[in-house]
XYZ file of C-alpha atoms in Angstrom:
600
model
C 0.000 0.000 0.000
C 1.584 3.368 -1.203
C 2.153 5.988 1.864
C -0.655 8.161 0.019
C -3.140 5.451 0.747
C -2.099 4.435 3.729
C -2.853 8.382 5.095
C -6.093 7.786 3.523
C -7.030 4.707 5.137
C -6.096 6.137 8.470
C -8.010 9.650 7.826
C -11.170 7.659 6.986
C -10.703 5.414 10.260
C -10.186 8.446 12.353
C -13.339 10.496 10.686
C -15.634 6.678 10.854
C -14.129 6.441 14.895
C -15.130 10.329 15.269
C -18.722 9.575 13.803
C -19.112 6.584 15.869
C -17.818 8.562 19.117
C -20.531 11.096 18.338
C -23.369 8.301 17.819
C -22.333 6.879 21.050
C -22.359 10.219 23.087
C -25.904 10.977 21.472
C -27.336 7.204 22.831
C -25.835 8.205 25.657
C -26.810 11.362 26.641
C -29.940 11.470 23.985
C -30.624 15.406 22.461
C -30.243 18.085 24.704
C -33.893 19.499 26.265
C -34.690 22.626 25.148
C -36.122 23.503 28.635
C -34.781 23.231 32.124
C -35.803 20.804 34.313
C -36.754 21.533 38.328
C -36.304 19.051 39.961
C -33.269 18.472 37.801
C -32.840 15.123 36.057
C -31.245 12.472 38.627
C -31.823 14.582 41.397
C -31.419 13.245 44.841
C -33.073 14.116 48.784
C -36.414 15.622 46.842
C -38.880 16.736 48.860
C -42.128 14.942 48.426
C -44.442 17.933 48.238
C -42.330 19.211 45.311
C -43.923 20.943 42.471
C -42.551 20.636 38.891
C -41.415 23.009 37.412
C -39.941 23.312 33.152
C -38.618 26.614 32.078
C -38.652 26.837 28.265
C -37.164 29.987 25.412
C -40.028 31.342 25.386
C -43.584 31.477 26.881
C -45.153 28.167 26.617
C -48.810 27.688 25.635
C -50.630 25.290 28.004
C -53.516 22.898 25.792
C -55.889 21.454 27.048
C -55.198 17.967 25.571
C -52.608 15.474 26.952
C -51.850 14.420 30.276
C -48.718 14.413 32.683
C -47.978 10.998 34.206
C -45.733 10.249 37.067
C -45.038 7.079 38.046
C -42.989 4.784 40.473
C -39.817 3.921 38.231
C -39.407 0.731 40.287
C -42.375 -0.757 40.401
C -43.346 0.995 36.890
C -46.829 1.878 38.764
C -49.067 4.839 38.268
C -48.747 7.260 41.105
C -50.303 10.539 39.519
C -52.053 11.659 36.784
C -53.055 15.237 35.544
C -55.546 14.706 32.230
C -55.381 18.637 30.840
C -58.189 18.031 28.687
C -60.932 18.745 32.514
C -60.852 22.256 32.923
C -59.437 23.352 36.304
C -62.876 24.818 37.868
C -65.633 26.993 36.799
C -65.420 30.594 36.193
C -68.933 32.040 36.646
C -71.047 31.613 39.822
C -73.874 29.302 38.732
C -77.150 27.859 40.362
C -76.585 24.347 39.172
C -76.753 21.763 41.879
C -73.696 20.713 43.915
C -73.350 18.077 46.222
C -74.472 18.576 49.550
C -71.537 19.285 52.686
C -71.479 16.432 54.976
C -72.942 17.153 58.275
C -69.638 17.143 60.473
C -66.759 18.064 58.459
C -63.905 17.295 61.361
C -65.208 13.990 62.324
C -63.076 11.587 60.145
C -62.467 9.313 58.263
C -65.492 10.321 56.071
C -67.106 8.146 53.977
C -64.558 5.704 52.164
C -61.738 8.010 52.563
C -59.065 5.714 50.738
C -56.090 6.386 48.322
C -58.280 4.891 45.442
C -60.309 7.984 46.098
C -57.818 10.678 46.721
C -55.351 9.507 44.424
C -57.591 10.163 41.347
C -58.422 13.975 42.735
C -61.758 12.886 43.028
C -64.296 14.098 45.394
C -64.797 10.916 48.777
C -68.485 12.479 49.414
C -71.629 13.670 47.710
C -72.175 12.948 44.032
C -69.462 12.599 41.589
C -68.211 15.785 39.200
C -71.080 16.419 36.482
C -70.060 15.625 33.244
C -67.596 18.513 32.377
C -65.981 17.861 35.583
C -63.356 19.382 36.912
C -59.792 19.224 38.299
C -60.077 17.950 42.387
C -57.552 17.689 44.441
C -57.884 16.814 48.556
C -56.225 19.729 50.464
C -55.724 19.714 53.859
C -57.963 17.006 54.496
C -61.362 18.628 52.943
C -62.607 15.706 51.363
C -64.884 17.355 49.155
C -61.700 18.805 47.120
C -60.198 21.539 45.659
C -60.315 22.997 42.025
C -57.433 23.906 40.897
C -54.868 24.597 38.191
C -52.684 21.826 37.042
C -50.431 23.958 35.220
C -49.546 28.268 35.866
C -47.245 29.807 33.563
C -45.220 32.632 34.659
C -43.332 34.390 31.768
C -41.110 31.167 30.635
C -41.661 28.764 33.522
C -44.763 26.363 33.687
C -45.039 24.841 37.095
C -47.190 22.056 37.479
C -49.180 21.042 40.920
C -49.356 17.349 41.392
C -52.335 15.977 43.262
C -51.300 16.436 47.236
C -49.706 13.799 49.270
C -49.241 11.077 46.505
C -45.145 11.133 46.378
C -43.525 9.368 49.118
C -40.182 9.178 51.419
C -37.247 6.956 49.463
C -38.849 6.212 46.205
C -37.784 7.441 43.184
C -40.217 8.657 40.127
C -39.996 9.390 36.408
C -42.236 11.986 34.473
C -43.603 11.533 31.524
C -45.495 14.569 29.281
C -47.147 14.028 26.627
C -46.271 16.601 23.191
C -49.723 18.119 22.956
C -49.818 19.704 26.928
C -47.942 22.325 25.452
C -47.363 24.424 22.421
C -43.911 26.446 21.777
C -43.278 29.239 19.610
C -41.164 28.765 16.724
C -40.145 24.781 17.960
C -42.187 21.660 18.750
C -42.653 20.725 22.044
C -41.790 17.129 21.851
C -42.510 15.996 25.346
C -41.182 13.775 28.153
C -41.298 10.115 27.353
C -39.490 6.870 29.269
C -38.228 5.742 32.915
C -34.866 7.571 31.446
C -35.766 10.718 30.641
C -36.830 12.468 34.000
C -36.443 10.549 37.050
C -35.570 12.308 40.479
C -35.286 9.878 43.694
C -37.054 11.495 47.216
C -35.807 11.812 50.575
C -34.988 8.658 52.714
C -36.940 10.136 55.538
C -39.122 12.285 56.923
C -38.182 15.520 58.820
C -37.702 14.886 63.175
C -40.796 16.966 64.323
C -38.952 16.495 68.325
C -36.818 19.159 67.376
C -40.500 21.420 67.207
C -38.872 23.259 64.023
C -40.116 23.194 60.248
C -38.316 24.889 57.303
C -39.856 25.382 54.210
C -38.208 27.256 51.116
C -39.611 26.783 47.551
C -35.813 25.803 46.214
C -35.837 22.099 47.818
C -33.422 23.455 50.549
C -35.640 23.053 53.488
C -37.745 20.205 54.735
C -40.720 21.263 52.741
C -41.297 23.070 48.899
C -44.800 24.179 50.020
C -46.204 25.774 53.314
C -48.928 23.165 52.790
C -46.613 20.360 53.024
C -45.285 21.464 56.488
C -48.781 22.052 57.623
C -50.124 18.239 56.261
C -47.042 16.962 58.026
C -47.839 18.664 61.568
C -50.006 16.168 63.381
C -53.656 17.159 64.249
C -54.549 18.617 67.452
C -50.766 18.806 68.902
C -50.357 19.539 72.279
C -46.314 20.795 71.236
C -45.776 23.939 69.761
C -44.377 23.708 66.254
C -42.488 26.639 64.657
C -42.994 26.682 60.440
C -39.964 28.949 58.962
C -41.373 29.938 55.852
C -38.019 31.315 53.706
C -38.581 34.556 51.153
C -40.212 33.222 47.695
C -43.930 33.467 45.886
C -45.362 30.344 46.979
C -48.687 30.142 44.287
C -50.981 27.586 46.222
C -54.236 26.749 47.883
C -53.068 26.734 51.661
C -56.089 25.490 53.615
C -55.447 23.646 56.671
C -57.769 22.436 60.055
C -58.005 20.353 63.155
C -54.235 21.672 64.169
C -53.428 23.417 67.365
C -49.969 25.159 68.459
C -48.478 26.424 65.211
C -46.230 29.304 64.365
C -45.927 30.044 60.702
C -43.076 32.751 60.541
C -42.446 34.203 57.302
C -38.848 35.195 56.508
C -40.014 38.917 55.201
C -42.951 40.026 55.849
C -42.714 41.495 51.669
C -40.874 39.261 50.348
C -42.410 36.025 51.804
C -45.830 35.150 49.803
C -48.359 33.063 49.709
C -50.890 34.007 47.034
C -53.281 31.969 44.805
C -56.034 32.865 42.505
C -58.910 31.417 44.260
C -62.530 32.859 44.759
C -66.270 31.789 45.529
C -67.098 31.186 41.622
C -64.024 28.677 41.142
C -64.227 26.775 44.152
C -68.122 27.785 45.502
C -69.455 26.664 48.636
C -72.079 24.285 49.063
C -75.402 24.253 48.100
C -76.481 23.976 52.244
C -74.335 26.806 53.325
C -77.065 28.632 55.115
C -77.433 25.801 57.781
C -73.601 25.855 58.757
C -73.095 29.446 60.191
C -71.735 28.394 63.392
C -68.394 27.572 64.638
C -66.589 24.439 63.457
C -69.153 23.596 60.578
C -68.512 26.706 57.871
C -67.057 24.590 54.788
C -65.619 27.417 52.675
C -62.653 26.861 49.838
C -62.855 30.252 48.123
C -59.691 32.083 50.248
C -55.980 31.888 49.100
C -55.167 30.948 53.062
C -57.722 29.586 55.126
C -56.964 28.536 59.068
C -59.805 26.101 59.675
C -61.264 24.519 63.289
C -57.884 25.642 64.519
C -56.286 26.931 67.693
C -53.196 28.754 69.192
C -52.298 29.620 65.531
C -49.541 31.863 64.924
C -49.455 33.481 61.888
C -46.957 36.417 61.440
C -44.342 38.319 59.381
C -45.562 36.913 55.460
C -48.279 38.260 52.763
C -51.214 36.325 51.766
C -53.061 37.398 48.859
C -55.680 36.872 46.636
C -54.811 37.108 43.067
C -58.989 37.605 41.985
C -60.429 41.517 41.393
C -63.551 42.242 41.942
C -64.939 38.524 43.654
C -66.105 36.996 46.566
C -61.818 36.145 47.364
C -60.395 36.233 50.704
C -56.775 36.526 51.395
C -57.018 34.908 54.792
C -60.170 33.043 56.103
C -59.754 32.499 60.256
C -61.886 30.104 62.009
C -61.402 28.335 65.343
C -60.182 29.852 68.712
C -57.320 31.909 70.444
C -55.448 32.529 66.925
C -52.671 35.431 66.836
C -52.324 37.435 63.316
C -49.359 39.805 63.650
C -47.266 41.405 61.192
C -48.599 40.283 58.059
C -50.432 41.477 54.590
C -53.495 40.382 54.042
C -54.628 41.223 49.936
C -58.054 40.078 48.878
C -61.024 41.650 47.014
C -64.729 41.549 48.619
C -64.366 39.796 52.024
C -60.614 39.945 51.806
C -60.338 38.822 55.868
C -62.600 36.691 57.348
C -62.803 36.074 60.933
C -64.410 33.824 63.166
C -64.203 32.437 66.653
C -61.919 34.452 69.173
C -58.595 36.424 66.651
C -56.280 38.797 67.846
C -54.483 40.957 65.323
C -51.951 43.601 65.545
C -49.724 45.124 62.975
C -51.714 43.571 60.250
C -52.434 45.389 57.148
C -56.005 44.451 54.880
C -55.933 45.748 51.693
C -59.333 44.836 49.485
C -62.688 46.039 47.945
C -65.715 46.048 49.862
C -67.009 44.221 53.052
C -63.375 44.153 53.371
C -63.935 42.240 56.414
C -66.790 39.592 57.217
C -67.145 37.265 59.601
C -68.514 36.541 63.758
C -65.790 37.885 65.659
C -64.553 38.265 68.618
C -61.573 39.819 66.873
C -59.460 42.527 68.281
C -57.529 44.433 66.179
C -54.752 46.856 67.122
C -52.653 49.090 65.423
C -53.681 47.807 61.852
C -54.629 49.674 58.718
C -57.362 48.515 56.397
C -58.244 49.922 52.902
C -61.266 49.530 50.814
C -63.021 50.891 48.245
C -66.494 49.668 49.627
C -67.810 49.286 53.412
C -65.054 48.027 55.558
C -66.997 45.227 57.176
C -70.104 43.380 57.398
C -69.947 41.810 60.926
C -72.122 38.712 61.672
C -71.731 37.857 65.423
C -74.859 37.040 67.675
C -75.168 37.913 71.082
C -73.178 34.724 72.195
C -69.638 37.274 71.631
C -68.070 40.291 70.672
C -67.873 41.429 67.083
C -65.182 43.502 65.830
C -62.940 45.956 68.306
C -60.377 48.403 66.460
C -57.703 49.791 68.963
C -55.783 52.480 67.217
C -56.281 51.645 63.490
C -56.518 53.505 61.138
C -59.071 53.313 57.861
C -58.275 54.137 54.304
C -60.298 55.052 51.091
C -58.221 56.144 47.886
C -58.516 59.983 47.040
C -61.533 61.292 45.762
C -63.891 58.233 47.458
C -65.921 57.927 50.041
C -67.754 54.678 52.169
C -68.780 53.364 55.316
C -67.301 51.768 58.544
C -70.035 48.966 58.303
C -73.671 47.910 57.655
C -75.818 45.189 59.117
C -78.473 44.760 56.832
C -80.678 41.920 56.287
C -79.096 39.359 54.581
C -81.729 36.452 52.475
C -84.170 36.895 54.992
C -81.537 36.688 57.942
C -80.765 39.441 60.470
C -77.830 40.408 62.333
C -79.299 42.110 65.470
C -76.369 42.442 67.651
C -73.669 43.337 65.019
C -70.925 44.939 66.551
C -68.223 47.433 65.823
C -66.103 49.142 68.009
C -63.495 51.996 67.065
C -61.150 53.562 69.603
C -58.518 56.422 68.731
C -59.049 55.287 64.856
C -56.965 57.101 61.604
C -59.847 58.065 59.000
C -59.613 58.647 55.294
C -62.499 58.815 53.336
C -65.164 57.785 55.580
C -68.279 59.455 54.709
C -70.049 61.887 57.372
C -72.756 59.437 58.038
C -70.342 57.050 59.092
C -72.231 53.873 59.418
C -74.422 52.205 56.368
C -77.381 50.063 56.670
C -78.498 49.249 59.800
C -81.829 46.386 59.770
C -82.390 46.077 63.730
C -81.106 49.193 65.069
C -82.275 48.452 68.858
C -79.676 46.428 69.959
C -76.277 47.174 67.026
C -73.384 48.064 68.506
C -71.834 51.097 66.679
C -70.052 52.807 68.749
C -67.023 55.343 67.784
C -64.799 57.301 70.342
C -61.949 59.961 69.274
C -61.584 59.025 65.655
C -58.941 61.913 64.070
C -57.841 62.683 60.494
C -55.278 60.706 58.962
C -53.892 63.531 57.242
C -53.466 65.730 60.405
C -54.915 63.976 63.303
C -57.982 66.915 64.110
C -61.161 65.180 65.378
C -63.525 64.543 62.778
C -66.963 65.932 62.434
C -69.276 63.279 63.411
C -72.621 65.431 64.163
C -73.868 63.985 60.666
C -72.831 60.139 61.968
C -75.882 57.582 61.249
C -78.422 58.499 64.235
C -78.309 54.621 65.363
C -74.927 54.529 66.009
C -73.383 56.117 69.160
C -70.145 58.186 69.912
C -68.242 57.147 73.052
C -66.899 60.121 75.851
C -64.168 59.877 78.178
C -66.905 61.821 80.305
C -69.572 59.250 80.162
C -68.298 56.217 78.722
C -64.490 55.750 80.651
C -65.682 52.094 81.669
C -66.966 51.225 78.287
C -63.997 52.460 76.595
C -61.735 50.584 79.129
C -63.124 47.328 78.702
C -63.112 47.569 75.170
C -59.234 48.377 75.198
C -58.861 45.047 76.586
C -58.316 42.177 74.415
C -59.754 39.387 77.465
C -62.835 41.215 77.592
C -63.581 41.395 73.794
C -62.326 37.887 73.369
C -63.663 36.433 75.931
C -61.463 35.867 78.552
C -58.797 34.980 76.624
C -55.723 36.759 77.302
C -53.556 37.005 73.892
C -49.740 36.132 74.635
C -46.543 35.171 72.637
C -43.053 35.384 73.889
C -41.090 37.615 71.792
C -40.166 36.389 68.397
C -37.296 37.752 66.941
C -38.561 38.373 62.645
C -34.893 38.857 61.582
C -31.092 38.239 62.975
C -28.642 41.103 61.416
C -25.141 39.179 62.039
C -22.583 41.821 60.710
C -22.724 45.524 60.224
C -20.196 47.421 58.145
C -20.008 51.129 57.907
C -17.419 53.850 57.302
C -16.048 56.253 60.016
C -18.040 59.368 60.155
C -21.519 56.998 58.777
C -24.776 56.763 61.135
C -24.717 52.886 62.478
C -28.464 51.529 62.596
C -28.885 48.480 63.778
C -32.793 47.284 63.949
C -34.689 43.986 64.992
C -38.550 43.476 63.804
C -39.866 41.518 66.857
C -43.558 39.567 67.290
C -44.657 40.190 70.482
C -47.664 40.075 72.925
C -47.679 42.147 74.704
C -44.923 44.934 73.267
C -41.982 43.794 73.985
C -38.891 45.996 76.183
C -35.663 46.452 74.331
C -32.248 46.575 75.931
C -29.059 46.407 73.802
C -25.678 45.617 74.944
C -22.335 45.681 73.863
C -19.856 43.549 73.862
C -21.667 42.437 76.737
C -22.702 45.123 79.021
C -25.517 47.149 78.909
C -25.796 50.500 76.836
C -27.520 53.112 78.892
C -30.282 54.385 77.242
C -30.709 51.935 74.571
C -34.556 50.726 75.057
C -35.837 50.706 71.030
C -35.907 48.302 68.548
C -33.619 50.562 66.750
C -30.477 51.516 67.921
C -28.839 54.198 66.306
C -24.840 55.548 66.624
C -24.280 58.709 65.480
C -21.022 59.838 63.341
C -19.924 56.192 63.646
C -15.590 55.776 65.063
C -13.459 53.300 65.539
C -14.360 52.722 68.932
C -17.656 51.835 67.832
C -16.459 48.457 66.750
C -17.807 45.453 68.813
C -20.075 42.852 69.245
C -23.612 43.908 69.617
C -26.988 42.391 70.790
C -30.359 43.298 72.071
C -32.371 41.510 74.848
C -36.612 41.213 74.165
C -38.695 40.668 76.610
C -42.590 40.728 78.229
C -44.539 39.261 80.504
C -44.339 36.167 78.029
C -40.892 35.586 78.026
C -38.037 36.836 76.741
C -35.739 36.303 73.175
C -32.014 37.410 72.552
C -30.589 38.165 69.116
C -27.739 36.666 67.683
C -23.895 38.955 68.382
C -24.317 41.385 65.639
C -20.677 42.411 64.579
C -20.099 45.872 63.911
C -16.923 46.987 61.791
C -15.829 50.500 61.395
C -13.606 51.302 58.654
């Protein structure tokens, strides 16, 4: 063979070995997606309340054709499916007929409460889903389900809600998704198919609930993706308080929990921690026997973005829940049960956007909404919270068996250039709210018509009573000589008992004395500033009652030094040190973490 074809031969081997490499590497690794992957691809210690999540090029297109399948890679057996051709829930209110809410909703199990049942999303009592049924899921344990979207696109990223509590501790699972869920612009959307192309493997185990501490973060890094999770994983009724650290993140679901006692749900920042969802009373309506369950423990309602059900000792504090509906029946926050705390937090919703029932205490809470901006039976107490609306600011429901609703330094808010009402008690289907109450001391107004108060049906025995309510803008008293002649304004003169008593949260709530040790929101750990800068070092603190301050330095007291701010003016070297602050009340008492200061 000449030398000519002997570099031949070998150039051809080399470009046929190259070729063959390549073929090899594409079996191998198969074609690159053209989206990412959450969980990623192999991924290990998955939570099981994970949501999945692709982010595409461009903005997907969800169909509604196809389904997403996950199964148990093995076993090879079925663990969830999502069919996208039932449309998530209905999107006008509508008079057809709807099964019936079973007589005691927290005695359970109900009916034949089995995984055959929840595992399909399919409603355990009443009639099944008419034909054009819709997506169920069980949340929470309310066994007559959820609607609810399988799929929400956000710019590029689809994330996709799995039925609840079907993935499980040390199992592994592989996706499939089928071309025609979605459509792509300018490429096909070829889909997710085999045990090989998407498999991520769960945790071994289950978090220790002995150490009384839950984290949940929507990046896999804590114990839980979902707030829901943590709360389906706290046992019912506990007699142990257990803390839920909710880390900063939009978390888009349906939280809606009951029959739990002693929890703290803590949100990391009180803006940038969120739990929102686009829920209302048209998509997820209440029962068709609704009027016979207005009394505590048997109200079955689905419509709010975060509802605290047949609970007590709840702690909710330092998040925003929201709403994502306009101009619906959509609460932010629904509260039922007993002895509940709601401090620090958002509350965004659109008619009804707080609802409140059994005895609530709120302080620092802000409601932001459209009209009847709060409903509900009371006893709450509310102190130091703002609230604005468009429409009245409540429609209180409670008998004569409680308090209603008791403002303690709030203040009220209606855009520019609008005007409404405090509240109305009218009569409602043929029902009547004779006792309504509404109590506001030293309130903040803006917008609040002269007459004050709005319908009143039974005006003998309503409780409308106002005492020193000031301007907003500029604190002057407001004229109330044209208030609504069956309401009442309180003296200092005539009323000083009344307007005691109502100052106290144990005789609005009654009895109950609202308490939490101080709670330290969030832990600065180092501090850097330039000579000559302003030093501000600042804790936000949940406490009940308000909490005492003292900082120290480098571990003696500073004189003086009694906020939750502690400023140091025209900052020197001698500044430097290790600094902390001591929180206490007649609760108990927190200290921060050393908070290291460096001058430069």
């Amino acid at each position: 063979m000449t030398l000519k074809k002997r570099i031949l031969h070998f150039s051809l081997l080399v470009i046929f070995g190259l070729i063959s490499i390549q073929l090899k590497a594409q079996t191998i690794t198969g074609k690159p997606d053209p989206f990412i992957k959450f969980p990623a691809h192999h991924a290990q210690n998955v939570n099981p309340d994970v949501r999945l999540e692709l982010t595409f090029q461009n903005t997907p297109t969800v169909n509604s054709q196809g389904e997403i399948r996950i199964y148990d890679r093995e076993s090879g057996k079925l663990v969830d499916k999502l069919d996208m051709s039932i449309p998530a829930g209905p999107t006008e209110r509508t008079t057809a007929p709807k099964p019936p809410y079973i007589e005691n909703p927290y005695q359970y199990p109900v009916g034949n409460f089995t995984n055959a049942n929840t595992k399909a999303g399919k409603s355990t009592v009443g009639a099944e889903p008419t034909p054009g049924n819709y997506q169920l899921s069980i949340i929470g344990g309310f066994t007559e389900g959820f609607h609810f979207y399988p799929i929400i696109v956000h710019d590029k990223k689809a994330i996709i809600q799995l039925h609840h509590n079907l993935l499980e501790y040390g199992k592994t699972y592989y996706v499939e998704i089928d071309p025609t869920v979605f459509t792509l612009e300018g490429e096909k959307f070829e889909g997710v198919k085999g045990k090989d192309s998407w498999y991520f493997s769960t945790k071994k185990s289950a978090p220790n609930l002995e150490r009384g501490k839950l984290v949940v973060a929507p990046d896999g890094s804590g114990d839980f993706n979902t707030v829901q999770g943590a709360l389906d994983f706290v046992p019912d009724f506990s007699e142990n308080r257990i803390s839920i650290f909710v880390k900063n993140g939009v978390y888009e679901e349906i939280v809606y929990f009951r029959n739990k006692k002693n929890i703290s749900i803590i949100g990391e920042d009180r803006e940038q921690t969120i739990v929102q969802y686009a829920n209302r009373e048209a998509f997820n309506p209440h029962p068709p026997n609704i009027a016979t369950n207005e009394v505590p423990g048997t109200f079955p309602s689905r419509r709010a973005a975060f509802a605290i059900d047949n609970c007590s000792g709840i702690h909710l504090m330092n998040m925003t829940v929201q709403s994502l509906c306009e101009r619906a029946q959509a609460e932010g926050l629904l509260v039922n049960g007993e002895e509940n705390m709601i401090l620090n937090v958002t509350v965004k919703g659109s008619g009804d956007a707080l609802q409140s029932n059994g005895s609530a205490y709120y302080e620092d809470v802000t409601v932001d909404g459209w009209g009847d901006l709060i409903l509900g039976r009371g006893p709450a107490y509310f102190k130091n919270c703002q609230f604005h609306a468009t429409g009245p600011f409540m429609w209180i429901r409670n008998t004569d068996a409680n308090h209603g609703n008791v403002f303690v330094e709030c203040s009220f808010i209606v855009p520019e250039g609008k005007e409404t009402v405090f509240a109305r008690s009218p009569n409602n289907k043929g029902k009547d709210y004779p006792y309504a109450e509404a109590i506001l001391i030293n309130s903040k107004l803006q917008g609040i018509s002269p007459e004050g108060w709005g319908t009143i049906s039974s005006p003998e025995k309503v409780r409308f009573w106002e005492y020193n309510s000031t301007s907003l803008a500029d604190g002057s008293a407001i004229d109330v000589s044209q208030r609504h002649p069956d309401s009442k304004q309180l003296s200092m003169e005539n009323d000083k008992e009344v307007i005691e008593d109502y100052m106290d949260p144990s005789f609005v709530l009654g009895g109950w004395i609202p308490g939490l040790a101080p709670i330290i929101l969030n832990q600065p750990m180092v501090y850097k500033a330039k000579a000559g800068e302003d030093i501000q070092l600042k804790i936000s603190v949940a406490a009940v009652p308000e909490a005492n301050f003292q900082w120290y330095k480098n571990g003696g007291p500073i004189e003086g030094a009694n906020e939750a701010e502690l400023i140091i003016e025209n900052a020197k070297p001698s500044d430097r040190g290790e600094y902390k602050v001591e929180v206490s009340n007649t609760a108990g008492e927190a200290v921060s973490e050393v908070i290291v200061v460096l001058v430069f």
